[in-house]
PDB file of C-alpha atoms in Angstrom:
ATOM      1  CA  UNK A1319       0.000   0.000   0.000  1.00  0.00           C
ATOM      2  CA  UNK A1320       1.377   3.073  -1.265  1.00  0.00           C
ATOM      3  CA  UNK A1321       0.992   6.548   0.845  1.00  0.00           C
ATOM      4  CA  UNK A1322      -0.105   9.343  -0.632  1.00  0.00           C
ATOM      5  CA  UNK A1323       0.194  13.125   0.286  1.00  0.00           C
ATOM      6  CA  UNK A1324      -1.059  16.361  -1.765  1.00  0.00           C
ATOM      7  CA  UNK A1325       0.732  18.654  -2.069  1.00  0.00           C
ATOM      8  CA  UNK A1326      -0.587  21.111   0.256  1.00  0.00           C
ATOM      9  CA  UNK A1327       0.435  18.796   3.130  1.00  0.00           C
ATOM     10  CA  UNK A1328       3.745  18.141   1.878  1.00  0.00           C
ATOM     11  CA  UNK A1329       4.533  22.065   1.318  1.00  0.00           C
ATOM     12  CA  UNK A1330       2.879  22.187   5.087  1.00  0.00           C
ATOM     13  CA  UNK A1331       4.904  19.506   6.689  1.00  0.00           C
ATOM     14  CA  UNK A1332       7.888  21.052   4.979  1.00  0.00           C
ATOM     15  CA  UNK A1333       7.061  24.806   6.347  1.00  0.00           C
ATOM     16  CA  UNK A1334       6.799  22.919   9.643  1.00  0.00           C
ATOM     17  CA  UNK A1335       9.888  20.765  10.029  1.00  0.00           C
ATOM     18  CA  UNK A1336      11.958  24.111   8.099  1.00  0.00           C
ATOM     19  CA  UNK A1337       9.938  26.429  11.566  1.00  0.00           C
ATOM     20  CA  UNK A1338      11.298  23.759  14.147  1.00  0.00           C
ATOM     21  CA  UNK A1339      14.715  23.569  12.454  1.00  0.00           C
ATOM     22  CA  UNK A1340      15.124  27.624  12.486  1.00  0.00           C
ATOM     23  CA  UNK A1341      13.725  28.154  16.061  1.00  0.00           C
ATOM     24  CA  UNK A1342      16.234  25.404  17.360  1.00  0.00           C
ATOM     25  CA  UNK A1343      18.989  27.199  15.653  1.00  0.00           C
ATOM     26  CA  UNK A1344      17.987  30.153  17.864  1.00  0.00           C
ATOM     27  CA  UNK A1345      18.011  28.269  20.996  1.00  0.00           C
ATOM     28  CA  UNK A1346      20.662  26.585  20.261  1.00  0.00           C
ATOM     29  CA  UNK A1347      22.994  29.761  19.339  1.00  0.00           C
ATOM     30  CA  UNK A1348      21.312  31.440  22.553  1.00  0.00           C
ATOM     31  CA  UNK A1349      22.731  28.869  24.476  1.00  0.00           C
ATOM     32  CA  UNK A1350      26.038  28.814  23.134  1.00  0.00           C
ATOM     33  CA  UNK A1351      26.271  32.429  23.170  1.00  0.00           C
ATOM     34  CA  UNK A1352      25.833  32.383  27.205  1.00  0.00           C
ATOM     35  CA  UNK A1353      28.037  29.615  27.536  1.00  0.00           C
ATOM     36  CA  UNK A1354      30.673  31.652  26.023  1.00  0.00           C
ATOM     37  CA  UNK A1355      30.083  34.825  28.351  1.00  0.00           C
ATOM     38  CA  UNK A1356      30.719  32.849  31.286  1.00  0.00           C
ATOM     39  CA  UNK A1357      33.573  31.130  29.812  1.00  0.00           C
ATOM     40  CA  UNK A1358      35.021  34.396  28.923  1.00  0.00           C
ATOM     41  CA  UNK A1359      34.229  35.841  32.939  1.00  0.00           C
ATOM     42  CA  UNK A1360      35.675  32.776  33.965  1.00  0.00           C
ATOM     43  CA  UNK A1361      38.797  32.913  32.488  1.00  0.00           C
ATOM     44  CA  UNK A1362      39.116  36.036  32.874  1.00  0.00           C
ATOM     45  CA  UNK A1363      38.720  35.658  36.433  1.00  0.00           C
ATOM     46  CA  UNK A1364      41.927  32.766  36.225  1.00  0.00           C
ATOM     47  CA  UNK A1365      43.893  35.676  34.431  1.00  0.00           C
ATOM     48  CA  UNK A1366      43.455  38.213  37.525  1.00  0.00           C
ATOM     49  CA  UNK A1367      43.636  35.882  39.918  1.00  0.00           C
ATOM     50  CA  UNK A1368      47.057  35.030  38.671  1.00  0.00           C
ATOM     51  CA  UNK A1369      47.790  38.461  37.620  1.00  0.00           C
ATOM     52  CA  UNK A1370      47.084  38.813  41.774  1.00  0.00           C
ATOM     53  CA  UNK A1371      49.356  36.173  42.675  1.00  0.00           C
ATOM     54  CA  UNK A1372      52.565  37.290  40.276  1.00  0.00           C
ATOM     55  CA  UNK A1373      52.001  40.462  42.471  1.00  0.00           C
ATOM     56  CA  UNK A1374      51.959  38.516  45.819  1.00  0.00           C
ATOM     57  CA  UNK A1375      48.230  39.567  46.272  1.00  0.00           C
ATOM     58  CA  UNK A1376      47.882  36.135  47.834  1.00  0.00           C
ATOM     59  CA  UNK A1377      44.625  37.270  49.864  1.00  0.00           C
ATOM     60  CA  UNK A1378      43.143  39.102  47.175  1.00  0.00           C
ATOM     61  CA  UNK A1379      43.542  35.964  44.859  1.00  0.00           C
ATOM     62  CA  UNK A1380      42.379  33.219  47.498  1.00  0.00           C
ATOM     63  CA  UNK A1381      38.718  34.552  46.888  1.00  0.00           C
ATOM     64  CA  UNK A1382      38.501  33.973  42.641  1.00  0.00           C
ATOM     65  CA  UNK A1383      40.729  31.190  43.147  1.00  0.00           C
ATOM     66  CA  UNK A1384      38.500  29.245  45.346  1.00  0.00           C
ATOM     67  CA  UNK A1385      35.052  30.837  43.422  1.00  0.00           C
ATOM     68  CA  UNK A1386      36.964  28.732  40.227  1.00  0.00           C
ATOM     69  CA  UNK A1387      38.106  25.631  42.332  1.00  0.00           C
ATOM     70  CA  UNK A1388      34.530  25.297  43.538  1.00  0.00           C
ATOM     71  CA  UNK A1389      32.695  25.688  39.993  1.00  0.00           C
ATOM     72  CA  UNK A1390      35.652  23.684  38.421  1.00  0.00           C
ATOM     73  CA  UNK A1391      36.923  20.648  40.297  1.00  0.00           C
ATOM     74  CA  UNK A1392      38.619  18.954  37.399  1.00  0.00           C
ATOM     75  CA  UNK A1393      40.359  21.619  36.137  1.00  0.00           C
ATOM     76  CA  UNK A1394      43.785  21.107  37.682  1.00  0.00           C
ATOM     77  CA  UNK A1395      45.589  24.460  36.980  1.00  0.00           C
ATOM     78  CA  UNK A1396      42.588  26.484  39.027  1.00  0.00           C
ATOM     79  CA  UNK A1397      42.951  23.299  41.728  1.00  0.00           C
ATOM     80  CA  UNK A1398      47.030  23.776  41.494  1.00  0.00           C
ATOM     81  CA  UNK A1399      47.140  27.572  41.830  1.00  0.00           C
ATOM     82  CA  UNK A1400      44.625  27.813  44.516  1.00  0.00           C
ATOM     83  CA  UNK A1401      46.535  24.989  46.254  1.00  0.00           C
ATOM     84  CA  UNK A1402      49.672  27.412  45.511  1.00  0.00           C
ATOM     85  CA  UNK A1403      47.520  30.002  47.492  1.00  0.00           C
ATOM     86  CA  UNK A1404      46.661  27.325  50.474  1.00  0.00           C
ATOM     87  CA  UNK A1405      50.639  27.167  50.904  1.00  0.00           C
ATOM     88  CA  UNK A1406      51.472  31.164  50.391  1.00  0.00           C
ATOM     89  CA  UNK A1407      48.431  31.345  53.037  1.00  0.00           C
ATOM     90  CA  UNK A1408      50.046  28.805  55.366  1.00  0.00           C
ATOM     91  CA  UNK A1409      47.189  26.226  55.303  1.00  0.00           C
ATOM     92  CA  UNK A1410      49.516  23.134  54.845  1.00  0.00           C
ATOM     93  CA  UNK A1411      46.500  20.553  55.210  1.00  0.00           C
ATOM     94  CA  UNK A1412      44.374  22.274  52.334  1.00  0.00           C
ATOM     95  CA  UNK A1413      47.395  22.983  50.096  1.00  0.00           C
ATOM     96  CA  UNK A1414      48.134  19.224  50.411  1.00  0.00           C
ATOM     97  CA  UNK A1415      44.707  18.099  49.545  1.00  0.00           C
ATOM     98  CA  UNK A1416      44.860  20.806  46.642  1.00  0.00           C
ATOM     99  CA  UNK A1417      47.744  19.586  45.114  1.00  0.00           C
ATOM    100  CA  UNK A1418      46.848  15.595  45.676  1.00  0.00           C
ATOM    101  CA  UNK A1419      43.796  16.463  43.874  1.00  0.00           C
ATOM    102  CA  UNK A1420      45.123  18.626  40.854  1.00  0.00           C
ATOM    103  CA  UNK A1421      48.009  15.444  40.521  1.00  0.00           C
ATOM    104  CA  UNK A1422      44.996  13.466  40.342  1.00  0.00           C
ATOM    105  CA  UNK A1423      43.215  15.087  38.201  1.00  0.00           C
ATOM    106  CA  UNK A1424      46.776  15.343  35.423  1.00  0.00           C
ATOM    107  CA  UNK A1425      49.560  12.750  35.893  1.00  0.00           C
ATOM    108  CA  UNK A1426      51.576  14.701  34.027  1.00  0.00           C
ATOM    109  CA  UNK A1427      52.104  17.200  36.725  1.00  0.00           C
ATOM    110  CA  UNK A1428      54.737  14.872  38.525  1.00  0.00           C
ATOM    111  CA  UNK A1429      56.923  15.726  35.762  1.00  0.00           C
ATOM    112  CA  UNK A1430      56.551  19.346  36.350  1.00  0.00           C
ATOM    113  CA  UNK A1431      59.864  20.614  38.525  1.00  0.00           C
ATOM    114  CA  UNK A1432      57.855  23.466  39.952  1.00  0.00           C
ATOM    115  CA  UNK A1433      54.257  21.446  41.038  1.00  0.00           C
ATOM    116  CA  UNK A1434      57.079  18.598  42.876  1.00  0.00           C
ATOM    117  CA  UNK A1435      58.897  21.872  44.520  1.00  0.00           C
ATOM    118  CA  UNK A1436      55.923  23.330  45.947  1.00  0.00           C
ATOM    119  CA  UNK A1437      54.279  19.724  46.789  1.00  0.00           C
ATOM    120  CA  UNK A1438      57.870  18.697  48.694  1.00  0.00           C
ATOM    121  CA  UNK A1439      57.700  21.874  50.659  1.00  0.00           C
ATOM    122  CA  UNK A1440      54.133  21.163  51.398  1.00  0.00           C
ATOM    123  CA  UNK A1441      54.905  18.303  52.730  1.00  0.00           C
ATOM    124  CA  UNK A1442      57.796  19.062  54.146  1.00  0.00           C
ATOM    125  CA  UNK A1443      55.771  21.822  56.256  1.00  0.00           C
ATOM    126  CA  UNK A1444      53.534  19.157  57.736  1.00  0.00           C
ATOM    127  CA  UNK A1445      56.801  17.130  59.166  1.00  0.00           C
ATOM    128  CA  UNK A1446      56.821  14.526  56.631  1.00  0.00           C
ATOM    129  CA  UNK A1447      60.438  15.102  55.595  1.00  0.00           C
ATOM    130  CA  UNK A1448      60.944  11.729  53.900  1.00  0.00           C
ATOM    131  CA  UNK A1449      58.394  12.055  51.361  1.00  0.00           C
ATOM    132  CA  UNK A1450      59.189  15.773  51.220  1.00  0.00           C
ATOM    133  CA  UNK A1451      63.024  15.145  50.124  1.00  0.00           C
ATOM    134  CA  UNK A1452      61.437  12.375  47.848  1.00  0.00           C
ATOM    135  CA  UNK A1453      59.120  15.435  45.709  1.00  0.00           C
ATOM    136  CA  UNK A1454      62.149  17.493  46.072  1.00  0.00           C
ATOM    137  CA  UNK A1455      64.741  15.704  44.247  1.00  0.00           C
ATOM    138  CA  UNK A1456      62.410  14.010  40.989  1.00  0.00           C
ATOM    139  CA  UNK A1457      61.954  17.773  40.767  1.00  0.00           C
ATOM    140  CA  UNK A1458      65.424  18.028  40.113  1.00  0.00           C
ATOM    141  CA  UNK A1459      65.228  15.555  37.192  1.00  0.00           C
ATOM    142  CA  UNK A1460      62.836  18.099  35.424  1.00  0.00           C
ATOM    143  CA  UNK A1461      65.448  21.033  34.234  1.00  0.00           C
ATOM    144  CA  UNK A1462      64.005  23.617  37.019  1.00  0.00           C
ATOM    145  CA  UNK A1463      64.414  27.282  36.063  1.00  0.00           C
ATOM    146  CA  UNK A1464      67.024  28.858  38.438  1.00  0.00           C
ATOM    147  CA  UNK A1465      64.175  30.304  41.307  1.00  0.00           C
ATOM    148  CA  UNK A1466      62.923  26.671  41.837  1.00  0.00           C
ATOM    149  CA  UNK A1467      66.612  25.449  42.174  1.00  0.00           C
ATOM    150  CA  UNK A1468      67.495  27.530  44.421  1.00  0.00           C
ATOM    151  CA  UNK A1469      64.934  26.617  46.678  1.00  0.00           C
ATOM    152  CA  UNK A1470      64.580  22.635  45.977  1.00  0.00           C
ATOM    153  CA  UNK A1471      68.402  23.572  46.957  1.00  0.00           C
ATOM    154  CA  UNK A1472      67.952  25.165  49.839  1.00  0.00           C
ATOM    155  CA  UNK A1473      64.650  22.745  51.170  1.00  0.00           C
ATOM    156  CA  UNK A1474      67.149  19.447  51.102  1.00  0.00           C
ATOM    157  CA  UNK A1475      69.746  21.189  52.884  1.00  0.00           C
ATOM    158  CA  UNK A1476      67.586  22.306  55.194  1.00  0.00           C
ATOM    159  CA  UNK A1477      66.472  18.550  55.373  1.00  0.00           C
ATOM    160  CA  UNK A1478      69.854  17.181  55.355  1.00  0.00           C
ATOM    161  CA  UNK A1479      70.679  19.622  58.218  1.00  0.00           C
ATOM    162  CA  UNK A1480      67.622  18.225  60.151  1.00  0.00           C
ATOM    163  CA  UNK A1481      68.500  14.664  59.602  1.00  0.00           C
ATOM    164  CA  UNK A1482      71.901  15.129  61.100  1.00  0.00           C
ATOM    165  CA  UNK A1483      71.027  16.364  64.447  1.00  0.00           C
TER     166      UNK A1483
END
């Protein structure tokens, strides 16, 4: 059995589907378009947080940092700067959780000389010297720029020091 339409409810089904298609394009572009506004708040938000930090704003930049951490969880450079924060701030605990979780979240970052600085002196701030000198010297296997040399450097002698006594 062979359907047949006329043509008046072919042109009609056609001027309906064509409506649908068109208004979802609006929606759909609607969408997108707010989507990108708070991308673009967002990340601009990242870029003065960190603007904040490089000025050793550490307070001012604890605030965005932790607005970011909270909306993005998975997102391991807001988790590893605001964990950067937790340790400029003193909060050893929370830095270490920080940092655990941006690691987590990117493997890659235990090839990173200045993440396995700042997570050795982490942990070397909550007694934990072994695992400490541990973080400290893979860093050194990662060409460090001169600042994070200096202190890796100056951490393990400190630990050194402390082991002798």
């Amino acid at each position: 059995m062979k359907l047949q339409f006329s043509d008046k409810t072919r042109n009609l089904t056609f001027l309906c589907l064509t409506g649908i298609i068109i208004v979802c394009l609006f929606v759909v572009n609607s969408i997108g378009n707010k989507q990108d506004k708070v991308f673009a708040e967002e990340s601009n938000q990242f870029k003065y947080a960190l603007h904040l930090l490089s000025q050793n704003k550490v307070t001012e930049a604890e605030p965005l940092l932790k607005d970011l951490a909270d909306k993005h969880p998975d997102n391991y450079e807001v988790i590893w700067n605001y964990g950067i924060v937790q340790l400029q701030l003193k909060n050893f605990e929370q830095a270490r959780a920080l940092f655990q979780q941006a690691q987590d979240e990117n493997v890659i970052l235990v090839k990173n000389s200045a993440f396995l600085a700042q997570f050795g002196e982490i942990l070397y701030n909550l007694g934990d010297s072994e695992k400490a000198k541990v973080y400290l010297e893979e860093s050194l296997k990662f060409n460090p720029n001169e600042q994070v040399l200096n202190s890796v450097n100056n951490l393990l002698e400190t630990i050194k020091n402390k082991d002798q006594q």
